[in-house]
Short mmCIF file of C-alpha atoms and ligand atoms in Angstrom, two decimals:
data_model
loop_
_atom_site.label_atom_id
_atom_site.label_comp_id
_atom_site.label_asym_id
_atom_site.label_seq_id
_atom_site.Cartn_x
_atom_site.Cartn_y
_atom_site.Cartn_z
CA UNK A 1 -136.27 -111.39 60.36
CA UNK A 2 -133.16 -110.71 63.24
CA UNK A 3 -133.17 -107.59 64.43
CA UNK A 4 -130.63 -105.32 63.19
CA UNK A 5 -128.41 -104.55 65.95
CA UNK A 6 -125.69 -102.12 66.35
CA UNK A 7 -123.78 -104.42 68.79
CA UNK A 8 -123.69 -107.87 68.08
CA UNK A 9 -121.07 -110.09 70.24
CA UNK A 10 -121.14 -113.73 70.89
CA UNK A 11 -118.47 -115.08 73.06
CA UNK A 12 -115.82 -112.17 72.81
CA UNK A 13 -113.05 -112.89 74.78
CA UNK A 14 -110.11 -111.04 75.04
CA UNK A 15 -106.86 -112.32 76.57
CA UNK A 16 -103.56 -110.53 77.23
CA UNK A 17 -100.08 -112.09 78.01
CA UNK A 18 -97.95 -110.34 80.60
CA UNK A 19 -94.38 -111.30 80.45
CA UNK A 20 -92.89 -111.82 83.85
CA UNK A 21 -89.17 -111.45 85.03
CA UNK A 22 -87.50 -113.84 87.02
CA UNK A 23 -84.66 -111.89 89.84
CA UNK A 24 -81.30 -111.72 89.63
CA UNK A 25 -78.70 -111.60 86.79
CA UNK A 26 -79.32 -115.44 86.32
CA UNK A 27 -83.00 -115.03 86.21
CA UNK A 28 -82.60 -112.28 83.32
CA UNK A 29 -80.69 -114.80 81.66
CA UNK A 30 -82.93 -117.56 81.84
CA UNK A 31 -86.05 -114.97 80.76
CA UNK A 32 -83.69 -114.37 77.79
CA UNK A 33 -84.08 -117.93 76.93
CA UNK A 34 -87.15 -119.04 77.64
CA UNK A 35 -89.78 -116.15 79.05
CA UNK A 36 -92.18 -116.99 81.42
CA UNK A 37 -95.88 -115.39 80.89
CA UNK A 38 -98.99 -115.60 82.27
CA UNK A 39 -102.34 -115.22 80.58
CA UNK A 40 -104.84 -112.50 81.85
CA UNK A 41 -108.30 -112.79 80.36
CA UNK A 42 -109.54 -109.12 80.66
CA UNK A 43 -112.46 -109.70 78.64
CA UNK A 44 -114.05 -113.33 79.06
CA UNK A 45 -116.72 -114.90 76.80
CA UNK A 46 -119.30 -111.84 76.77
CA UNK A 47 -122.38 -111.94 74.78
CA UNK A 48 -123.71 -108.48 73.95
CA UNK A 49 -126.91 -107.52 71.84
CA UNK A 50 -127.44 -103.97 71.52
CA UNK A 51 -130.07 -102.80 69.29
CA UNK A 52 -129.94 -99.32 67.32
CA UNK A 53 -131.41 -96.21 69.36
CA UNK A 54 -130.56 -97.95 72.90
CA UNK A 55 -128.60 -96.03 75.13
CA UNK A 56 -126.77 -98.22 77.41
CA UNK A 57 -124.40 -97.71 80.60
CA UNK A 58 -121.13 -100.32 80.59
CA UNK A 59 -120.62 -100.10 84.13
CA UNK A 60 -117.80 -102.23 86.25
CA UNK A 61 -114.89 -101.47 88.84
CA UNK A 62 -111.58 -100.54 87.97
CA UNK A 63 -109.51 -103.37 85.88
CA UNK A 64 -113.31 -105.43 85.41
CA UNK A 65 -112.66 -104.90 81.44
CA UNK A 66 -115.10 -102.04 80.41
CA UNK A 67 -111.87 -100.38 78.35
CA UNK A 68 -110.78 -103.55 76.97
CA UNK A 69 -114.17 -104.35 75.36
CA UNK A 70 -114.70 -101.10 74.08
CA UNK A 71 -111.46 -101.33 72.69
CA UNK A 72 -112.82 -103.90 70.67
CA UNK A 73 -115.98 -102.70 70.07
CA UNK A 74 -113.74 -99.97 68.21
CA UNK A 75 -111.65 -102.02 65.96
CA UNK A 76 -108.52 -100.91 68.14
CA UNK A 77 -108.03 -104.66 69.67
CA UNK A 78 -108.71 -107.79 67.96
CA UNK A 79 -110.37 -110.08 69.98
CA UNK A 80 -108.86 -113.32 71.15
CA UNK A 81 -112.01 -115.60 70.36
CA UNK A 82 -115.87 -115.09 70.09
CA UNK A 83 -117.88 -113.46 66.89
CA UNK A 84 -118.39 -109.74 66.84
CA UNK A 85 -120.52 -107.44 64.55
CA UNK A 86 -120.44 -103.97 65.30
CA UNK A 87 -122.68 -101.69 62.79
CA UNK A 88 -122.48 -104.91 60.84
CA UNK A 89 -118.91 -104.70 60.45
CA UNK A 90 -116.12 -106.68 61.97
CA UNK A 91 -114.46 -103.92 63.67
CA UNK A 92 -110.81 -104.55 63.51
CA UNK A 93 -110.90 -106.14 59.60
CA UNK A 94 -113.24 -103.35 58.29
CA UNK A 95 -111.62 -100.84 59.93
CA UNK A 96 -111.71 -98.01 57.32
CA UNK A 97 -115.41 -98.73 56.45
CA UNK A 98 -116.41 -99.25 59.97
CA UNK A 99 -114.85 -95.94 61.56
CA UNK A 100 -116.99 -93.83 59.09
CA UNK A 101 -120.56 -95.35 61.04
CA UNK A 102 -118.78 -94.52 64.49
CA UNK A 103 -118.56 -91.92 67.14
CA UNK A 104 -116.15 -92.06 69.99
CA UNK A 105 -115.33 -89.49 72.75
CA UNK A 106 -112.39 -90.56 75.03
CA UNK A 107 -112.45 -88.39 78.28
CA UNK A 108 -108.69 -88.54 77.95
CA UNK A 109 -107.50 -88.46 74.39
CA UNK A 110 -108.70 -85.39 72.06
CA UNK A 111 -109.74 -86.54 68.26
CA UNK A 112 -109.10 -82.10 68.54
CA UNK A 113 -106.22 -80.74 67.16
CA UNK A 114 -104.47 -78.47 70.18
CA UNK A 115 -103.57 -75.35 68.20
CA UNK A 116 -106.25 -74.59 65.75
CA UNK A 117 -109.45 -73.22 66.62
CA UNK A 118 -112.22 -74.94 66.86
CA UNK A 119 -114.01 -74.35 63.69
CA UNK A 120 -111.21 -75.53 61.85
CA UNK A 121 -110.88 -78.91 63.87
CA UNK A 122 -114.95 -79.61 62.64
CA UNK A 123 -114.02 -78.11 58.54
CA UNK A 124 -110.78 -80.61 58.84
CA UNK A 125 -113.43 -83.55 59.99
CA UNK A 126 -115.72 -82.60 57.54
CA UNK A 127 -113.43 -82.84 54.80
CA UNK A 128 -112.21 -86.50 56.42
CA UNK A 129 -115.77 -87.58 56.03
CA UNK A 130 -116.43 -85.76 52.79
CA UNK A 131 -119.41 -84.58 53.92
CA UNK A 132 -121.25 -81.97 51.61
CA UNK A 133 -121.50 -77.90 52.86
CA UNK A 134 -125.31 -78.31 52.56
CA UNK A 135 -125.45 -81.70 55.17
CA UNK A 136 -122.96 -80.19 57.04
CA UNK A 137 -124.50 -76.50 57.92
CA UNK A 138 -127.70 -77.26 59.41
CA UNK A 139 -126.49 -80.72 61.10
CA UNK A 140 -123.62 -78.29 62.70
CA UNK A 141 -126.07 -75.50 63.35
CA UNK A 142 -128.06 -77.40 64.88
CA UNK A 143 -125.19 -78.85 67.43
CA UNK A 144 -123.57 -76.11 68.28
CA UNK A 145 -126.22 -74.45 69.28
CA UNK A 146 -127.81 -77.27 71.50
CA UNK A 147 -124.17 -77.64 73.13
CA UNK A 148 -124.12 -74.31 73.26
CA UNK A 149 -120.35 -73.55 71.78
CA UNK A 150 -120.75 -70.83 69.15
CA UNK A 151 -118.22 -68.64 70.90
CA UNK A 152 -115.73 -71.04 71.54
CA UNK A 153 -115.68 -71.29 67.53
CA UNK A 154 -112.73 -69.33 67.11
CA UNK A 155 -110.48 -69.79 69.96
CA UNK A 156 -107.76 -72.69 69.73
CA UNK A 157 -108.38 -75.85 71.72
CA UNK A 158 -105.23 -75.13 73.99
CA UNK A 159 -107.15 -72.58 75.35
CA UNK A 160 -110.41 -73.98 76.50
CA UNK A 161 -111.36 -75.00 80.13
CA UNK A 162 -111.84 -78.99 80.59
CA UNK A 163 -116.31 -78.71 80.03
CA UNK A 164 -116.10 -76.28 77.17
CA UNK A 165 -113.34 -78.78 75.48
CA UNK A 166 -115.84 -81.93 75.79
CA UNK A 167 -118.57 -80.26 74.51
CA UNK A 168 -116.75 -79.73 71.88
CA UNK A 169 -115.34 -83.26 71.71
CA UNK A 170 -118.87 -84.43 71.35
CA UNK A 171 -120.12 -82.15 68.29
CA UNK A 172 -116.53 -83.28 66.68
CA UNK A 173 -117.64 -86.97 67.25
CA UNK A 174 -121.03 -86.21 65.25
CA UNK A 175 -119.65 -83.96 62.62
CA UNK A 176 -120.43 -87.55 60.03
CA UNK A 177 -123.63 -88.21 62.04
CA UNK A 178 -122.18 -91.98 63.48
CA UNK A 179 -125.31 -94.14 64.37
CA UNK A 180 -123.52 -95.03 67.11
CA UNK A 181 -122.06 -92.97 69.48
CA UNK A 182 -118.79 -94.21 72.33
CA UNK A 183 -118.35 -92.53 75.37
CA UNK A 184 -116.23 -93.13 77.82
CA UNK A 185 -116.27 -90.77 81.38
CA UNK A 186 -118.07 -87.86 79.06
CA UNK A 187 -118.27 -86.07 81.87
CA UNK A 188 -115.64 -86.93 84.32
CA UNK A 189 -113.96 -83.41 86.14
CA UNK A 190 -117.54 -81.49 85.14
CA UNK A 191 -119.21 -79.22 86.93
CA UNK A 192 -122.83 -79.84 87.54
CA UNK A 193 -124.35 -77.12 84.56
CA UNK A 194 -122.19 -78.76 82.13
CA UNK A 195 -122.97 -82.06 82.96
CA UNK A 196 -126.59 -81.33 82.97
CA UNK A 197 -126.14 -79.89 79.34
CA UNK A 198 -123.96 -82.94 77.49
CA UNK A 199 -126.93 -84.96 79.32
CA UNK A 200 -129.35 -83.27 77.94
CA UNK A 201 -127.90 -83.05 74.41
CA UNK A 202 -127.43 -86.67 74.66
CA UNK A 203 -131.21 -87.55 74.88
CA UNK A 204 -131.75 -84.82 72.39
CA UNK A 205 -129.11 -86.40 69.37
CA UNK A 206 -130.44 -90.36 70.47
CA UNK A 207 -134.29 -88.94 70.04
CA UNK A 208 -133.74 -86.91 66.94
CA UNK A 209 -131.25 -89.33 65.43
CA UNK A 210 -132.14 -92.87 66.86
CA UNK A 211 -128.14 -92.53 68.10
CA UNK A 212 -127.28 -95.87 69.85
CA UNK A 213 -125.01 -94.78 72.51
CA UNK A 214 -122.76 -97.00 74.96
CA UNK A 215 -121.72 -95.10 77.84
CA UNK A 216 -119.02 -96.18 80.45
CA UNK A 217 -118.90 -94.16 83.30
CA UNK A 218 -118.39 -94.21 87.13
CA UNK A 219 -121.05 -91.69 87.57
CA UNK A 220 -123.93 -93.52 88.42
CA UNK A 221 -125.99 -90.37 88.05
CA UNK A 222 -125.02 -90.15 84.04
CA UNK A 223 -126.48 -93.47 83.66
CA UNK A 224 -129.68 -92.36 86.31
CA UNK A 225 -130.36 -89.79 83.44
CA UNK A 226 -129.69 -91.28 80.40
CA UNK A 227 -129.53 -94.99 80.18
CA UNK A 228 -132.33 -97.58 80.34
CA UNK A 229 -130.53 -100.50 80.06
CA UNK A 230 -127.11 -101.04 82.30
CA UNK A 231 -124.85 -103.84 81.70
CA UNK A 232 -122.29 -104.46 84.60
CA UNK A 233 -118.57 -106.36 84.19
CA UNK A 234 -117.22 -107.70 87.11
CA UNK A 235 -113.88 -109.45 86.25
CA UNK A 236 -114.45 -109.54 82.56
CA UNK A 237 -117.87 -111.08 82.43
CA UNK A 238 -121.42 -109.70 82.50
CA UNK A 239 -123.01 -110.08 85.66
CA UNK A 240 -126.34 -107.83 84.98
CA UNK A 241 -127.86 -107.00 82.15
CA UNK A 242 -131.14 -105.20 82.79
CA UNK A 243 -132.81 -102.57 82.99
CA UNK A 244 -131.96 -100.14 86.23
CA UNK A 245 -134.70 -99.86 87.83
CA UNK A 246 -134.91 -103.93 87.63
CA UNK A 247 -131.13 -103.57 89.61
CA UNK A 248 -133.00 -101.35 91.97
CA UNK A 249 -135.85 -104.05 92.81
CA UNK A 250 -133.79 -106.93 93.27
CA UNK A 251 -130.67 -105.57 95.19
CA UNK A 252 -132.33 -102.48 96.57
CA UNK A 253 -132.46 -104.02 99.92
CA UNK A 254 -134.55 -103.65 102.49
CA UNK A 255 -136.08 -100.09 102.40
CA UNK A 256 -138.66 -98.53 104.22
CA UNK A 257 -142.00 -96.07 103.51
CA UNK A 258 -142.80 -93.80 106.34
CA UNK A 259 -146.55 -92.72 106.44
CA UNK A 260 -148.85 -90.59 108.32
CA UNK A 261 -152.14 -91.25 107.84
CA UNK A 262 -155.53 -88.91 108.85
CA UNK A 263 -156.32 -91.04 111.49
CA UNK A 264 -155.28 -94.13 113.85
CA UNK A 265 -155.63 -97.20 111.96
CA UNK A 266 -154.92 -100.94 112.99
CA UNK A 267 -152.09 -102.44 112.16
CA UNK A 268 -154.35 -105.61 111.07
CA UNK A 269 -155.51 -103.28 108.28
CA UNK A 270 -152.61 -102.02 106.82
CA UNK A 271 -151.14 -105.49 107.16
CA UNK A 272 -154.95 -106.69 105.31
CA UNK A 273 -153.77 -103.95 103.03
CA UNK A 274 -150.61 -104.73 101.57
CA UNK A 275 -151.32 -108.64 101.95
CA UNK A 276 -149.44 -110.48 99.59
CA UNK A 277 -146.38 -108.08 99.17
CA UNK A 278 -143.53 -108.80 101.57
CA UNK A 279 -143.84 -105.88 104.17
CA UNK A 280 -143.93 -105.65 107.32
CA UNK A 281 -145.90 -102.41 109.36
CA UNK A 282 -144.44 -100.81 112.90
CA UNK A 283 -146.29 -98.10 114.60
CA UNK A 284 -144.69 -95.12 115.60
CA UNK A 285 -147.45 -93.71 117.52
CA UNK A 286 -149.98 -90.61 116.51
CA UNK A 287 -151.16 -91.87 113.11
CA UNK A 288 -147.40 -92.36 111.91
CA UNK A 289 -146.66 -95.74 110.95
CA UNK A 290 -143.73 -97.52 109.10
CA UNK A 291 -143.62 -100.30 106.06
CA UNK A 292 -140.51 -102.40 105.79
CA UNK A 293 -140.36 -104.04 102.45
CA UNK A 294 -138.18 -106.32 101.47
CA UNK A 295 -135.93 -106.67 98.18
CA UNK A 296 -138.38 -107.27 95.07
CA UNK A 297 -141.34 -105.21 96.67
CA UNK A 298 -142.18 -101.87 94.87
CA UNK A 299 -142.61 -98.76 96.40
CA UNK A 300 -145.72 -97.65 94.17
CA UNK A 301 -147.25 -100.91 94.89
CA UNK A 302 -147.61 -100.34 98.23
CA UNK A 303 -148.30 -96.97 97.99
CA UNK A 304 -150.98 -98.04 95.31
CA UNK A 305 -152.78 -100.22 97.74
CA UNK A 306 -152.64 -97.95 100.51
CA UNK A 307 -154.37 -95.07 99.76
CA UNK A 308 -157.71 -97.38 98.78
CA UNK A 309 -158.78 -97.69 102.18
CA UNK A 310 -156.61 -94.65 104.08
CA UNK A 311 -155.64 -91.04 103.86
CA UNK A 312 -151.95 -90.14 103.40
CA UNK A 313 -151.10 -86.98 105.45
CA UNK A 314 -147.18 -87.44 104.83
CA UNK A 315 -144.91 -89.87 103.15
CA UNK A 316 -141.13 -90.55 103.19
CA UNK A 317 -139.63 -92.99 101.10
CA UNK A 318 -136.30 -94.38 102.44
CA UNK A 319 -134.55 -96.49 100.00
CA UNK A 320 -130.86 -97.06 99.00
CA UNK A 321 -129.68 -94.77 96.46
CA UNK A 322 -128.15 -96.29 92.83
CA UNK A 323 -124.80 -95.87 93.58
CA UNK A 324 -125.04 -97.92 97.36
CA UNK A 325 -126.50 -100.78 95.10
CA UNK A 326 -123.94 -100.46 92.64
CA UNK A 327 -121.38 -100.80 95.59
CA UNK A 328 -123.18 -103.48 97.09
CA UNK A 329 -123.02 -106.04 93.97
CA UNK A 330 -120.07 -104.79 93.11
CA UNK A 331 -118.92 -106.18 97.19
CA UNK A 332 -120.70 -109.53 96.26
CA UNK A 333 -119.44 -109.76 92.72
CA UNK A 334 -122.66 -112.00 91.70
CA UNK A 335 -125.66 -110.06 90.66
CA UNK A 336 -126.08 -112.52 87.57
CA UNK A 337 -129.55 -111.30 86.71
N1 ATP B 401 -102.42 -104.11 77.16
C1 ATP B 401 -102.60 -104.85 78.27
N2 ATP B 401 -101.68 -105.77 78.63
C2 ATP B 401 -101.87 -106.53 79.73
N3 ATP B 401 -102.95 -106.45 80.55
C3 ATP B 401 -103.89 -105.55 80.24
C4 ATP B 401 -103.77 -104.70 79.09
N4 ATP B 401 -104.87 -103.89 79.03
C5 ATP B 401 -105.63 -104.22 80.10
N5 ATP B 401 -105.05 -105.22 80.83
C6 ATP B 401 -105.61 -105.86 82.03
O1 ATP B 401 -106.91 -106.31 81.73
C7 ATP B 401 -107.80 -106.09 82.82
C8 ATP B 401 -108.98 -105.21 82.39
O2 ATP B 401 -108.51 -103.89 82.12
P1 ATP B 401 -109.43 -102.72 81.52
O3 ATP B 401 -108.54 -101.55 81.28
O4 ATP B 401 -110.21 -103.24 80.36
O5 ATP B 401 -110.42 -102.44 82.74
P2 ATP B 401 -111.44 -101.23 82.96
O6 ATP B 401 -112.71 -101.86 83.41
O7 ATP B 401 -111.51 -100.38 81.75
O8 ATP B 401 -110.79 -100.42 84.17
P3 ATP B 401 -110.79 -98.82 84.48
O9 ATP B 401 -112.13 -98.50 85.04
O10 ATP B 401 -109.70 -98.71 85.48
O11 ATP B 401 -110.48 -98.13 83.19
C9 ATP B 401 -106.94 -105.50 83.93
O12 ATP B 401 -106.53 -106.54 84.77
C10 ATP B 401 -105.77 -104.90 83.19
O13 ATP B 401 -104.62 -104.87 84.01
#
C-alpha cells in the first residue's frame, strides 16, 4: 500500500504575471490598451513527498520560492499546474476541511489577537476548533508548561517582548493538535535561551505527537537541531533533497583531521592505514601529523581505521561548518543530489 504522506506534490508549479509599464504619457496609453506582462515562474515543477512525523528544513536564498510554495502548501495560492495533496486534501479547494489538520506560525503575521490576553486568544481558538474542555486542559497543560508561558497567561499580546510572543504563537498553532505543523523563521530576532527552548519543544510535540513539521528558515543552526531531512530551492526548483549530513559529505570540501599520535610513525603506515579512502597524510614533525580528505570521505572513517594500529594523543577536526556549505551551493546553484 502507498505510504500515507502528509505532503504529496507532483509537478507544482506556480507562475505569477507582473504587469509592466511602458514610459511616457504615450506608453501609459498604449499599456491602457494592450498591457504588456511577463511571466515569473516562482515555483517550477517541484515534486515533494513528505511523510507524517518528518521534520524537514525548506531552505533557499531570498526570492528562490520557499514562501511561494508554502503558500500553496497552505491553500492560500492555487497552483498554476502540477497535483498536490496536502493531509490528503487539495489545499486551496478543501480549504475549510483542510485548515482544521494544519498548523502554521508566520514569524511576521500573528494568528494572536493584539489586545486580549493570552488565555483568551487560546479559549477563542478552542471554541474555532470546537474542541472539548476535557481534550483541551491537559493538551494545553501540557504546552504551556513545556514552552514555559504560564505567566504570560494574562497579559495582552501588545505587551509581550518578540520570544515570549512566538512561544506563544506556537502553543496557539497546536491548540487543535494539527498533524502538521508550518513554520516559517520560528525563531528569527531570538535570543539564544529562547531559541534553544521552541527547539526543544519542537522535538518534544514531533516525538510525542508524530507532528510532521516543515520548517523554512535562514538559520542553518534550527535545521542543525531539528531537521533530518533538508530540501533546498534555488530559483524555484529543488536542487537537494537529502539528508544533512549527506550535504555535508558531498559538498563539505576538502577538510582536514589533525592528529598526534604516542609515537613517530611512517607516513607509509598511516597512508597503509587509511588505504582506500581519499586522504592524503603531511607530517608536521614530533608525532603530529595531518589527513587531508577529500569531499565524500568521512571523518569517523578515518578516525575508525586509525586508532587500530596507533595511539591518538590529540585530535582536531577541521571541517567547513553547515552554513559555509550552504553558501557554497547556494554560489554554484547546482547541488542536484
Ligand atoms: N504575488 C507575486 N507577484 C509577482 N511575483 C511574485 C509574487 N510573489 C512572489 N513573487 C516572485 O516569485 C519569486 C519567489 O518569491 P518567494 O517570496 O516565494 O521567495 P522566498 O524564497 O520565499 O524568498 P524570501 O526568503 O525572501 O522570503 C520572486 O522572484 C518573487 O519576486
Amino acid at each position: 500500500m502507498r505510504p500515507m504522506y502528509s505532503i504529496d506534490a507532483k509537478g507544482l508549479t506556480k507562475e505569477f504575471r507582473v504587469y509592466q509599464s511602458r514610459p511616457g504619457l504615450l506608453g501609459a496609453f498604449r499599456d491602457l490598451l494592450n498591457r504588456k506582462y511577463r511571466v515569473i515562474r516562482a515555483v517550477d515543477g517541484i515534486d515533494l513527498q513528505i511523510e507524517q512525523g518528518e521534520v524537514v528544513g525548506y531552505i533557499g536564498e531570498n526570492g528562490a520560492g520557499k514562501s511561494t510554495t508554502i503558500k500553496m502548501l497552505t491553500g492560500i495560492l492555487q497552483p498554476t499546474a502540477g497535483e498536490l495533496r496536502v493531509n490528503g486534501f487539495d489545499p486551496h479547494r478543501q480549504r475549510e476541511a483542510f485548515v482544521r489538520t494544519i498548523g502554521v506560525v508566520f514569524g511576521q503575521r500573528s494568528q494572536l489577537w493584539w489586545d486580549i490576553a493570552v488565555q483568551e486568544s487560546f479559549r477563542l481558538l478552542q471554541k474555532v476548533y470546537r474542541i472539548p474542555d476535557e481534550e483541551y486542559r491537559p493538551h494545553m497543560d501540557h504546552i504551556i508548561d513545556v514552552l514555559q508561558i504560564g505567566p504570560l497567561l494574562d497579559q495582552p499580546v501588545r505587551k509581550l517582548s518578540l520570544g515570549q510572543r512566538m512561544r506563544c504563537e506556537l502553543a496557539a498553532a497546536l491548540v487543535h493538535k494539527p498533524s502538521l505543523l508550518f513554520l516559517d523563521e520560528p525563531t528569527i530576532g531570538l535570543d539564544v535561551l529562547v531559541k534553544e527552548n521552541i527547539r526543544q519543544f519542537l522535538r518534544e510535540i514531533n516525538q510525542r505527537y508524530g507532528t510532521t513539521v516543515l520548517l523554512t528558515t535562514h538559520d542553518i543552526s534550527d535545521i542543525e537541531a531539528l531537521c533530518s531531512r533538508v530540501v533546498m530551492l534555488d530559483e524555484g526548483k529543488i536542487i537537494y533533497d537529502g539528508p544533512l549530513s549527506q550535504l555535508r559529505v558531498q559538498w563539505g570540501g576538502h577538510r582536514k583531521i589533525q592528529v598526534e599520535l604516542d609515537r613517530e610513525t611512517a607516513l607509509e603506515t598511516l597512508d597503509r592505514l587509511t588505504e582506500g579512502l581519499a586522504v592524503r597524510w603531511e607530517s608536521r614533525g614530533a608525532a603530529r601529523y595531518t589527513a587531508h580528505l577529500e569531499n565524500g570521505v568521512e571523518v569517523s572513517r578515518v578516525l575508525a581505521r586509525l586508532v587500530t594500529e596507533v595511539g591518538i594523543k590529540e585530535i582536531q577536526i577541521e571541517e567547513a561548518s553547515t552554513e559555509e556549505i550552504v553558501r557554497r551551493i547556494y554560489q554554484e546553484g547546482n547541488a542536484r543530489a
